[in-house]
Amino acid sequence: MIHEILPVGMLQCNCSVFGDEQSREAIVVDPGDEIASVLGIVARHGLTVKAIVITHAHIDHIGGAQKLKQATGAPVYMNLKDAELQKMMPVQAQWLGMPAPEAVAIDVAANDGDKLLVGATEVRVLHTPGHTQGSISLWIPSERKLLAGDTLFRGSIGRTDLPGGDGRQILRSIRDRLLPLPPETVVIPGHGENTTIGEEKESNPFL
Ligand SMILES: [Zn+2]
């Protein structure tokens, strides 16, 4: 499987491009910004984007979604519990002192247990609320990889002091949904370096 991680934008959100070598189908996760670079990766591998997946409706994760949708025609997936937060995009832009990005219409609701296919590779949606109410993580069993959005970081967890945040809920999400995954699972957080489930289980001071 092709997997490229590109930190994008002011907050360096980890945008992931997953591509299937045979079918050349791809998904892009969290295209927060720098869509020209994202499209460069897609073109370099000769991929066709079939879905754009948003782990949660924070501006640094969703900001470039409309540009990418326009360029690729791919539908946008997001959990609709973040719809309210998505409406706050101009406010979120103010927090960062940047102009509000073009709004994007969500085409497909990403719900817990949903499965996307990238070629023959299954990508499972886990609803992991707490950082926001609609936060999802993506689990790719055959690759032993987890895209954790802003739920779990290397040595840390997502902040819960923003609208829709809940400190007890994020711990419950991590304990019930993420830590039971195989310890060798590589975690790609929404920001910063990769880690593994085993490493976080042993040494994350927040858990
Ligand atoms: Zn966030």
PDB file of C-alpha atoms and ligand atoms in Angstrom:
ATOM      1  CA  MET A   1       0.000   0.000   0.000  1.00  0.00           C
ATOM      2  CA  ILE A   2       1.189   3.504  -0.812  1.00  0.00           C
ATOM      3  CA  HIS A   3       1.095   5.766   2.260  1.00  0.00           C
ATOM      4  CA  GLU A   4       2.470   9.282   2.285  1.00  0.00           C
ATOM      5  CA  ILE A   5       2.186  11.607   5.275  1.00  0.00           C
ATOM      6  CA  LEU A   6       2.430  15.329   4.629  1.00  0.00           C
ATOM      7  CA  PRO A   7       2.300  17.863   7.491  1.00  0.00           C
ATOM      8  CA  VAL A   8       0.224  20.759   6.146  1.00  0.00           C
ATOM      9  CA  GLY A   9      -0.580  24.308   7.192  1.00  0.00           C
ATOM     10  CA  MET A  10       0.289  26.549  10.104  1.00  0.00           C
ATOM     11  CA  LEU A  11      -0.470  23.829  12.684  1.00  0.00           C
ATOM     12  CA  GLN A  12       1.266  21.099  10.636  1.00  0.00           C
ATOM     13  CA  CYS A  13      -1.677  18.720  10.505  1.00  0.00           C
ATOM     14  CA  ASN A  14      -0.598  15.267   9.270  1.00  0.00           C
ATOM     15  CA  CYS A  15      -2.436  14.748   5.986  1.00  0.00           C
ATOM     16  CA  SER A  16      -2.323  11.120   4.770  1.00  0.00           C
ATOM     17  CA  VAL A  17      -2.596   9.835   1.218  1.00  0.00           C
ATOM     18  CA  PHE A  18      -3.360   6.086   1.030  1.00  0.00           C
ATOM     19  CA  GLY A  19      -3.183   4.462  -2.370  1.00  0.00           C
ATOM     20  CA  ASP A  20      -3.706   0.954  -3.678  1.00  0.00           C
ATOM     21  CA  GLU A  21      -0.879  -0.227  -5.949  1.00  0.00           C
ATOM     22  CA  GLN A  22      -3.138  -2.344  -8.167  1.00  0.00           C
ATOM     23  CA  SER A  23      -6.286  -0.282  -8.673  1.00  0.00           C
ATOM     24  CA  ARG A  24      -4.529   3.113  -8.131  1.00  0.00           C
ATOM     25  CA  GLU A  25      -7.477   4.142  -5.960  1.00  0.00           C
ATOM     26  CA  ALA A  26      -6.686   6.487  -3.086  1.00  0.00           C
ATOM     27  CA  ILE A  27      -8.175   8.212  -0.084  1.00  0.00           C
ATOM     28  CA  VAL A  28      -6.907  11.459   1.399  1.00  0.00           C
ATOM     29  CA  VAL A  29      -7.331  12.001   5.128  1.00  0.00           C
ATOM     30  CA  ASP A  30      -7.352  15.497   6.689  1.00  0.00           C
ATOM     31  CA  PRO A  31      -6.406  17.791   3.781  1.00  0.00           C
ATOM     32  CA  GLY A  32      -6.092  20.817   6.053  1.00  0.00           C
ATOM     33  CA  ASP A  33      -4.091  22.981   3.639  1.00  0.00           C
ATOM     34  CA  GLU A  34      -1.387  22.883   0.927  1.00  0.00           C
ATOM     35  CA  ILE A  35      -3.657  21.144  -1.553  1.00  0.00           C
ATOM     36  CA  ALA A  36      -1.194  21.689  -4.423  1.00  0.00           C
ATOM     37  CA  SER A  37       1.334  19.505  -2.571  1.00  0.00           C
ATOM     38  CA  VAL A  38      -1.331  16.881  -1.793  1.00  0.00           C
ATOM     39  CA  LEU A  39      -2.300  16.783  -5.480  1.00  0.00           C
ATOM     40  CA  GLY A  40       1.397  16.498  -6.353  1.00  0.00           C
ATOM     41  CA  ILE A  41       1.667  13.300  -4.286  1.00  0.00           C
ATOM     42  CA  VAL A  42      -1.524  11.934  -5.866  1.00  0.00           C
ATOM     43  CA  ALA A  43      -0.214  12.648  -9.390  1.00  0.00           C
ATOM     44  CA  ARG A  44       3.286  11.312  -8.698  1.00  0.00           C
ATOM     45  CA  HIS A  45       1.804   7.917  -7.800  1.00  0.00           C
ATOM     46  CA  GLY A  46      -0.779   7.987 -10.599  1.00  0.00           C
ATOM     47  CA  LEU A  47      -3.656   7.748  -8.119  1.00  0.00           C
ATOM     48  CA  THR A  48      -7.352   8.607  -8.360  1.00  0.00           C
ATOM     49  CA  VAL A  49      -8.822  10.033  -5.167  1.00  0.00           C
ATOM     50  CA  LYS A  50     -12.099   8.255  -4.416  1.00  0.00           C
ATOM     51  CA  ALA A  51     -12.752   9.679  -0.964  1.00  0.00           C
ATOM     52  CA  ILE A  52     -11.708  12.597   1.233  1.00  0.00           C
ATOM     53  CA  VAL A  53     -12.013  11.712   4.901  1.00  0.00           C
ATOM     54  CA  ILE A  54     -12.069  14.298   7.709  1.00  0.00           C
ATOM     55  CA  THR A  55     -11.214  13.014  11.207  1.00  0.00           C
ATOM     56  CA  HIS A  56     -12.913  16.051  12.789  1.00  0.00           C
ATOM     57  CA  ALA A  57     -14.112  19.532  11.850  1.00  0.00           C
ATOM     58  CA  HIS A  58     -11.183  21.608  13.092  1.00  0.00           C
ATOM     59  CA  ILE A  59      -9.917  24.086  10.531  1.00  0.00           C
ATOM     60  CA  ASP A  60      -6.414  22.617  10.391  1.00  0.00           C
ATOM     61  CA  HIS A  61      -7.881  19.236   9.327  1.00  0.00           C
ATOM     62  CA  ILE A  62     -10.737  20.311   7.049  1.00  0.00           C
ATOM     63  CA  GLY A  63      -9.533  23.672   5.694  1.00  0.00           C
ATOM     64  CA  GLY A  64      -8.432  22.419   2.262  1.00  0.00           C
ATOM     65  CA  ALA A  65     -11.249  19.916   1.736  1.00  0.00           C
ATOM     66  CA  GLN A  66     -13.266  22.034  -0.675  1.00  0.00           C
ATOM     67  CA  LYS A  67     -10.221  22.757  -2.853  1.00  0.00           C
ATOM     68  CA  LEU A  68      -9.356  19.061  -2.972  1.00  0.00           C
ATOM     69  CA  LYS A  69     -12.974  18.131  -3.691  1.00  0.00           C
ATOM     70  CA  GLN A  70     -13.077  20.611  -6.570  1.00  0.00           C
ATOM     71  CA  ALA A  71      -9.839  19.256  -7.997  1.00  0.00           C
ATOM     72  CA  THR A  72     -10.734  15.554  -7.697  1.00  0.00           C
ATOM     73  CA  GLY A  73     -14.520  15.328  -7.626  1.00  0.00           C
ATOM     74  CA  ALA A  74     -14.203  12.949  -4.662  1.00  0.00           C
ATOM     75  CA  PRO A  75     -16.922  12.870  -1.984  1.00  0.00           C
ATOM     76  CA  VAL A  76     -16.149  14.145   1.524  1.00  0.00           C
ATOM     77  CA  TYR A  77     -16.731  11.877   4.538  1.00  0.00           C
ATOM     78  CA  MET A  78     -17.134  13.206   8.089  1.00  0.00           C
ATOM     79  CA  ASN A  79     -19.053  12.274  11.236  1.00  0.00           C
ATOM     80  CA  LEU A  80     -22.056  14.557  11.420  1.00  0.00           C
ATOM     81  CA  LYS A  81     -21.721  15.084  15.179  1.00  0.00           C
ATOM     82  CA  ASP A  82     -19.146  17.681  14.099  1.00  0.00           C
ATOM     83  CA  ALA A  83     -21.641  19.547  11.882  1.00  0.00           C
ATOM     84  CA  GLU A  84     -22.088  22.330  14.462  1.00  0.00           C
ATOM     85  CA  LEU A  85     -18.341  22.729  14.799  1.00  0.00           C
ATOM     86  CA  GLN A  86     -18.019  22.886  11.025  1.00  0.00           C
ATOM     87  CA  LYS A  87     -20.465  25.796  10.984  1.00  0.00           C
ATOM     88  CA  MET A  88     -18.070  27.638  13.320  1.00  0.00           C
ATOM     89  CA  MET A  89     -15.331  27.753  10.668  1.00  0.00           C
ATOM     90  CA  PRO A  90     -15.199  31.599  10.574  1.00  0.00           C
ATOM     91  CA  VAL A  91     -14.769  31.599  14.385  1.00  0.00           C
ATOM     92  CA  GLN A  92     -12.102  28.916  14.158  1.00  0.00           C
ATOM     93  CA  ALA A  93     -10.304  31.013  11.533  1.00  0.00           C
ATOM     94  CA  GLN A  94     -10.399  33.967  13.946  1.00  0.00           C
ATOM     95  CA  TRP A  95      -8.770  31.860  16.682  1.00  0.00           C
ATOM     96  CA  LEU A  96      -5.819  31.372  14.346  1.00  0.00           C
ATOM     97  CA  GLY A  97      -5.929  34.844  12.808  1.00  0.00           C
ATOM     98  CA  MET A  98      -6.349  33.461   9.308  1.00  0.00           C
ATOM     99  CA  PRO A  99      -9.030  33.908   6.625  1.00  0.00           C
ATOM    100  CA  ALA A 100     -11.880  31.377   6.707  1.00  0.00           C
ATOM    101  CA  PRO A 101     -11.462  28.651   4.079  1.00  0.00           C
ATOM    102  CA  GLU A 102     -14.161  27.917   1.519  1.00  0.00           C
ATOM    103  CA  ALA A 103     -16.947  25.867   3.118  1.00  0.00           C
ATOM    104  CA  VAL A 104     -17.295  22.241   2.059  1.00  0.00           C
ATOM    105  CA  ALA A 105     -20.486  20.185   1.873  1.00  0.00           C
ATOM    106  CA  ILE A 106     -20.229  16.785   3.550  1.00  0.00           C
ATOM    107  CA  ASP A 107     -21.339  14.093   1.104  1.00  0.00           C
ATOM    108  CA  VAL A 108     -21.203  10.983   3.263  1.00  0.00           C
ATOM    109  CA  ALA A 109     -21.726  10.604   7.023  1.00  0.00           C
ATOM    110  CA  ALA A 110     -18.845   8.609   8.523  1.00  0.00           C
ATOM    111  CA  ASN A 111     -20.323   6.473  11.270  1.00  0.00           C
ATOM    112  CA  ASP A 112     -18.822   3.995  13.704  1.00  0.00           C
ATOM    113  CA  GLY A 113     -18.347   0.619  12.014  1.00  0.00           C
ATOM    114  CA  ASP A 114     -18.415   2.003   8.465  1.00  0.00           C
ATOM    115  CA  LYS A 115     -15.906   0.461   6.083  1.00  0.00           C
ATOM    116  CA  LEU A 116     -14.223   2.136   3.134  1.00  0.00           C
ATOM    117  CA  LEU A 117     -12.316   0.173   0.523  1.00  0.00           C
ATOM    118  CA  VAL A 118      -9.093   1.423  -1.054  1.00  0.00           C
ATOM    119  CA  GLY A 119      -8.646  -1.246  -3.697  1.00  0.00           C
ATOM    120  CA  ALA A 120      -8.962  -4.408  -1.618  1.00  0.00           C
ATOM    121  CA  THR A 121      -7.781  -2.754   1.618  1.00  0.00           C
ATOM    122  CA  GLU A 122     -10.384  -2.164   4.291  1.00  0.00           C
ATOM    123  CA  VAL A 123     -10.398   1.091   6.267  1.00  0.00           C
ATOM    124  CA  ARG A 124     -12.691   0.996   9.314  1.00  0.00           C
ATOM    125  CA  VAL A 125     -14.259   4.022  10.966  1.00  0.00           C
ATOM    126  CA  LEU A 126     -14.065   4.136  14.781  1.00  0.00           C
ATOM    127  CA  HIS A 127     -16.100   6.882  16.457  1.00  0.00           C
ATOM    128  CA  THR A 128     -13.756   8.227  19.165  1.00  0.00           C
ATOM    129  CA  PRO A 129     -15.425  11.358  20.614  1.00  0.00           C
ATOM    130  CA  GLY A 130     -13.824  13.590  23.249  1.00  0.00           C
ATOM    131  CA  HIS A 131     -11.533  15.982  21.357  1.00  0.00           C
ATOM    132  CA  THR A 132     -14.717  16.855  19.451  1.00  0.00           C
ATOM    133  CA  GLN A 133     -18.080  15.068  19.434  1.00  0.00           C
ATOM    134  CA  GLY A 134     -17.629  13.847  15.881  1.00  0.00           C
ATOM    135  CA  SER A 135     -13.984  12.776  16.104  1.00  0.00           C
ATOM    136  CA  ILE A 136     -13.237   9.558  14.255  1.00  0.00           C
ATOM    137  CA  SER A 137     -10.140   7.370  14.001  1.00  0.00           C
ATOM    138  CA  LEU A 138      -9.375   5.164  11.001  1.00  0.00           C
ATOM    139  CA  TRP A 139      -8.161   1.600  11.548  1.00  0.00           C
ATOM    140  CA  ILE A 140      -6.561  -0.308   8.699  1.00  0.00           C
ATOM    141  CA  PRO A 141      -6.284  -3.892  10.007  1.00  0.00           C
ATOM    142  CA  SER A 142      -4.257  -5.378   7.127  1.00  0.00           C
ATOM    143  CA  GLU A 143      -1.644  -2.615   7.494  1.00  0.00           C
ATOM    144  CA  ARG A 144      -1.745  -2.512  11.286  1.00  0.00           C
ATOM    145  CA  LYS A 145      -2.120   1.267  11.095  1.00  0.00           C
ATOM    146  CA  LEU A 146      -4.330   3.707  12.950  1.00  0.00           C
ATOM    147  CA  LEU A 147      -4.976   7.290  11.926  1.00  0.00           C
ATOM    148  CA  ALA A 148      -5.878   8.783  15.286  1.00  0.00           C
ATOM    149  CA  GLY A 149      -6.831  12.353  14.333  1.00  0.00           C
ATOM    150  CA  ASP A 150      -6.392  14.562  17.403  1.00  0.00           C
ATOM    151  CA  THR A 151      -7.547  11.830  19.807  1.00  0.00           C
ATOM    152  CA  LEU A 152      -4.197  10.162  20.631  1.00  0.00           C
ATOM    153  CA  PHE A 153      -0.713  11.615  20.215  1.00  0.00           C
ATOM    154  CA  ARG A 154       2.781  10.328  20.955  1.00  0.00           C
ATOM    155  CA  GLY A 155       2.986  10.831  24.737  1.00  0.00           C
ATOM    156  CA  SER A 156      -0.161  12.932  24.860  1.00  0.00           C
ATOM    157  CA  ILE A 157      -3.879  13.104  24.101  1.00  0.00           C
ATOM    158  CA  GLY A 158      -6.086  15.618  22.323  1.00  0.00           C
ATOM    159  CA  ARG A 159      -7.064  18.850  24.055  1.00  0.00           C
ATOM    160  CA  THR A 160     -10.628  18.943  25.349  1.00  0.00           C
ATOM    161  CA  ASP A 161     -11.000  22.631  26.236  1.00  0.00           C
ATOM    162  CA  LEU A 162     -12.430  23.667  22.851  1.00  0.00           C
ATOM    163  CA  PRO A 163     -16.166  23.560  21.982  1.00  0.00           C
ATOM    164  CA  GLY A 164     -17.381  19.935  21.905  1.00  0.00           C
ATOM    165  CA  GLY A 165     -14.446  18.712  24.000  1.00  0.00           C
ATOM    166  CA  ASP A 166     -14.938  16.296  26.917  1.00  0.00           C
ATOM    167  CA  GLY A 167     -11.987  15.088  29.012  1.00  0.00           C
ATOM    168  CA  ARG A 168     -13.620  11.943  30.422  1.00  0.00           C
ATOM    169  CA  GLN A 169     -15.033  10.991  27.038  1.00  0.00           C
ATOM    170  CA  ILE A 170     -11.679  11.167  25.237  1.00  0.00           C
ATOM    171  CA  LEU A 171     -10.121   8.861  27.857  1.00  0.00           C
ATOM    172  CA  ARG A 172     -13.026   6.443  27.452  1.00  0.00           C
ATOM    173  CA  SER A 173     -12.636   6.516  23.656  1.00  0.00           C
ATOM    174  CA  ILE A 174      -8.911   5.794  23.902  1.00  0.00           C
ATOM    175  CA  ARG A 175      -9.302   3.051  26.526  1.00  0.00           C
ATOM    176  CA  ASP A 176     -12.296   1.323  24.914  1.00  0.00           C
ATOM    177  CA  ARG A 177     -11.581   1.730  21.202  1.00  0.00           C
ATOM    178  CA  LEU A 178      -7.876   2.354  20.605  1.00  0.00           C
ATOM    179  CA  LEU A 179      -5.845   0.594  23.311  1.00  0.00           C
ATOM    180  CA  PRO A 180      -7.462  -2.816  22.556  1.00  0.00           C
ATOM    181  CA  LEU A 181      -5.925  -2.711  19.034  1.00  0.00           C
ATOM    182  CA  PRO A 182      -2.792  -4.882  18.507  1.00  0.00           C
ATOM    183  CA  PRO A 183       0.195  -3.367  20.376  1.00  0.00           C
ATOM    184  CA  GLU A 184       2.309  -3.274  17.206  1.00  0.00           C
ATOM    185  CA  THR A 185      -0.259  -1.004  15.513  1.00  0.00           C
ATOM    186  CA  VAL A 186       1.462   2.108  14.159  1.00  0.00           C
ATOM    187  CA  VAL A 187      -0.413   5.224  15.262  1.00  0.00           C
ATOM    188  CA  ILE A 188      -0.316   8.215  12.923  1.00  0.00           C
ATOM    189  CA  PRO A 189      -1.610  11.139  15.019  1.00  0.00           C
ATOM    190  CA  GLY A 190      -3.117  14.322  13.639  1.00  0.00           C
ATOM    191  CA  HIS A 191       0.071  16.186  14.587  1.00  0.00           C
ATOM    192  CA  GLY A 192       3.635  15.178  15.378  1.00  0.00           C
ATOM    193  CA  GLU A 193       5.466  11.887  15.258  1.00  0.00           C
ATOM    194  CA  ASN A 194       4.144   8.372  14.836  1.00  0.00           C
ATOM    195  CA  THR A 195       3.973   5.987  17.758  1.00  0.00           C
ATOM    196  CA  THR A 196       2.500   2.551  18.478  1.00  0.00           C
ATOM    197  CA  ILE A 197      -0.432   1.397  20.578  1.00  0.00           C
ATOM    198  CA  GLY A 198       1.965  -0.663  22.756  1.00  0.00           C
ATOM    199  CA  GLU A 199       4.230   2.315  23.410  1.00  0.00           C
ATOM    200  CA  GLU A 200       1.344   4.586  24.411  1.00  0.00           C
ATOM    201  CA  LYS A 201      -0.200   1.880  26.605  1.00  0.00           C
ATOM    202  CA  GLU A 202       3.091   1.622  28.506  1.00  0.00           C
ATOM    203  CA  SER A 203       4.280   5.189  28.700  1.00  0.00           C
ATOM    204  CA  ASN A 204       1.585   7.775  27.866  1.00  0.00           C
ATOM    205  CA  PRO A 205       1.286   9.812  31.116  1.00  0.00           C
ATOM    206  CA  PHE A 206      -2.316  10.800  30.338  1.00  0.00           C
ATOM    207  CA  LEU A 207      -3.603   7.210  30.241  1.00  0.00           C
TER     208      LEU A 207
HETATM  209 ZN    ZN B   1      -8.361  19.211  16.389  1.00  0.00          ZN
END
